[in-house]
Amino acid sequence: MVDSIAATSLLGHRPIFSSYNWKYAANKHNCRLSFTKLVDRKDGFSSPVRRWHVKHPIRSVIKAQAAELTRETHSYREEDRIPRGFRPGIDSGVDSRPGLWPPENKADNPGLKNPLLRHERMGCGWLGAIFEWEGVLVEDNPDLEKQAWLTLAQEEGKSPPPAFMLRRIEGMKNEQAIAEVLCWSRDPGVLKRMGSRKEEIHQALQGSMYRFRSGSETFLNVLVHHKVPVALVSTRPRKSLERAIAVIGIEGVFSVIVTAEDVYRGKPDPEMFMYAAQLLQFIPERCIVFGNSNLTVEAAHDARMKCVAVASKHPVYELGAADLVVRHLDELSVVDLKNLADIEAMELEPELEMEVEAEDDRPPSTSVGVYDDFW
């Protein structure tokens, strides 16, 4: 029974080493690996003893059989695995047909009738840019944010938040910070009132003093010239953000603007960036986020996006988790962005490499072999 089971493999091939029993014999001087037959026979040796000098006698065979098994798993008919009328979504970011082998390219859109547009999506030039506002495009004054929270705490009769709490709530929505970190209230009406009041205090301190960071305006002009879609995300209210955009005169530059009213949570949750990618109709892998903190890097990577960190309020060495770190945006070029978006190997997984080995058609030998100098 053992011989009959061992003589048949899952894929219809011969077993790796037939029905031999492996034994290790080690001593002080050498290590010798031997195998003997399971059923004793009287005919003795049917062929002379062979010696093999192989580094990995089993690994390549197992790898080839695993690849063949994967192919057999996906060998059913295509009409059975693709429903009629199937149309893949543009911004799903998920392989909707997991049964196909090899998997489809997520950047491809078979619904496009123009082959040139479809080819453009397959290349690394199809990308979208998602920018944060303060500290990336315009100058940021962190003291104003701190002063706004302290003023709100004084008006509400709350204890002034310590410095570590103020660092923790950076990038969060006001309501999220008040409820989850400061723990001042959980009533939705109170949260909305406090959040609005905090923004009023910040706007009064900020005034209309907005100016570009060095190199930001030049880089935006380069993206507009190369027709790269640009999105803007911020936890500020939409009215405040649109007023600031009008002050510095870049109306119409952003294809998408995501503000505090559009999302439920701020950083480090990737909700803002995912929503901006959906509005841009880009898969997350083809979006590049521009921020100035490790919270932005964390949120972008959680959304499967690349991140360029701008060292505006943090030193360069603290932003090492980003894909690129610059001091000013004009240090970048479109070629740098295309290199970040060049992820064809990730989108379309290659087939498993199979190491073909010449198989002996002769029946397995019943002889006893000994591996010498195996190690």
mmCIF file with all atom_site columns, C-alpha atoms in Angstrom, residues 147 165 171 348:
data_model
loop_
_atom_site.group_PDB
_atom_site.id
_atom_site.type_symbol
_atom_site.label_atom_id
_atom_site.label_alt_id
_atom_site.label_comp_id
_atom_site.label_asym_id
_atom_site.label_entity_id
_atom_site.label_seq_id
_atom_site.pdbx_PDB_ins_code
_atom_site.Cartn_x
_atom_site.Cartn_y
_atom_site.Cartn_z
_atom_site.occupancy
_atom_site.B_iso_or_equiv
_atom_site.pdbx_formal_charge
_atom_site.auth_seq_id
_atom_site.auth_comp_id
_atom_site.auth_asym_id
_atom_site.auth_atom_id
_atom_site.pdbx_PDB_model_num
ATOM 1 C CA . GLN A 1 147 ? -2.631 79.465 20.537  1.00 0.00 ? 147 GLN A CA 1
ATOM 2 C CA . MET A 1 165 ? -1.398 66.360 23.399  1.00 0.00 ? 165 MET A CA 1
ATOM 3 C CA . GLY A 1 171 ? -3.634 66.709 11.434  1.00 0.00 ? 171 GLY A CA 1
ATOM 4 C CA . LEU A 1 348 ? 0.965  42.584 -12.695 1.00 0.00 ? 348 LEU A CA 1
#
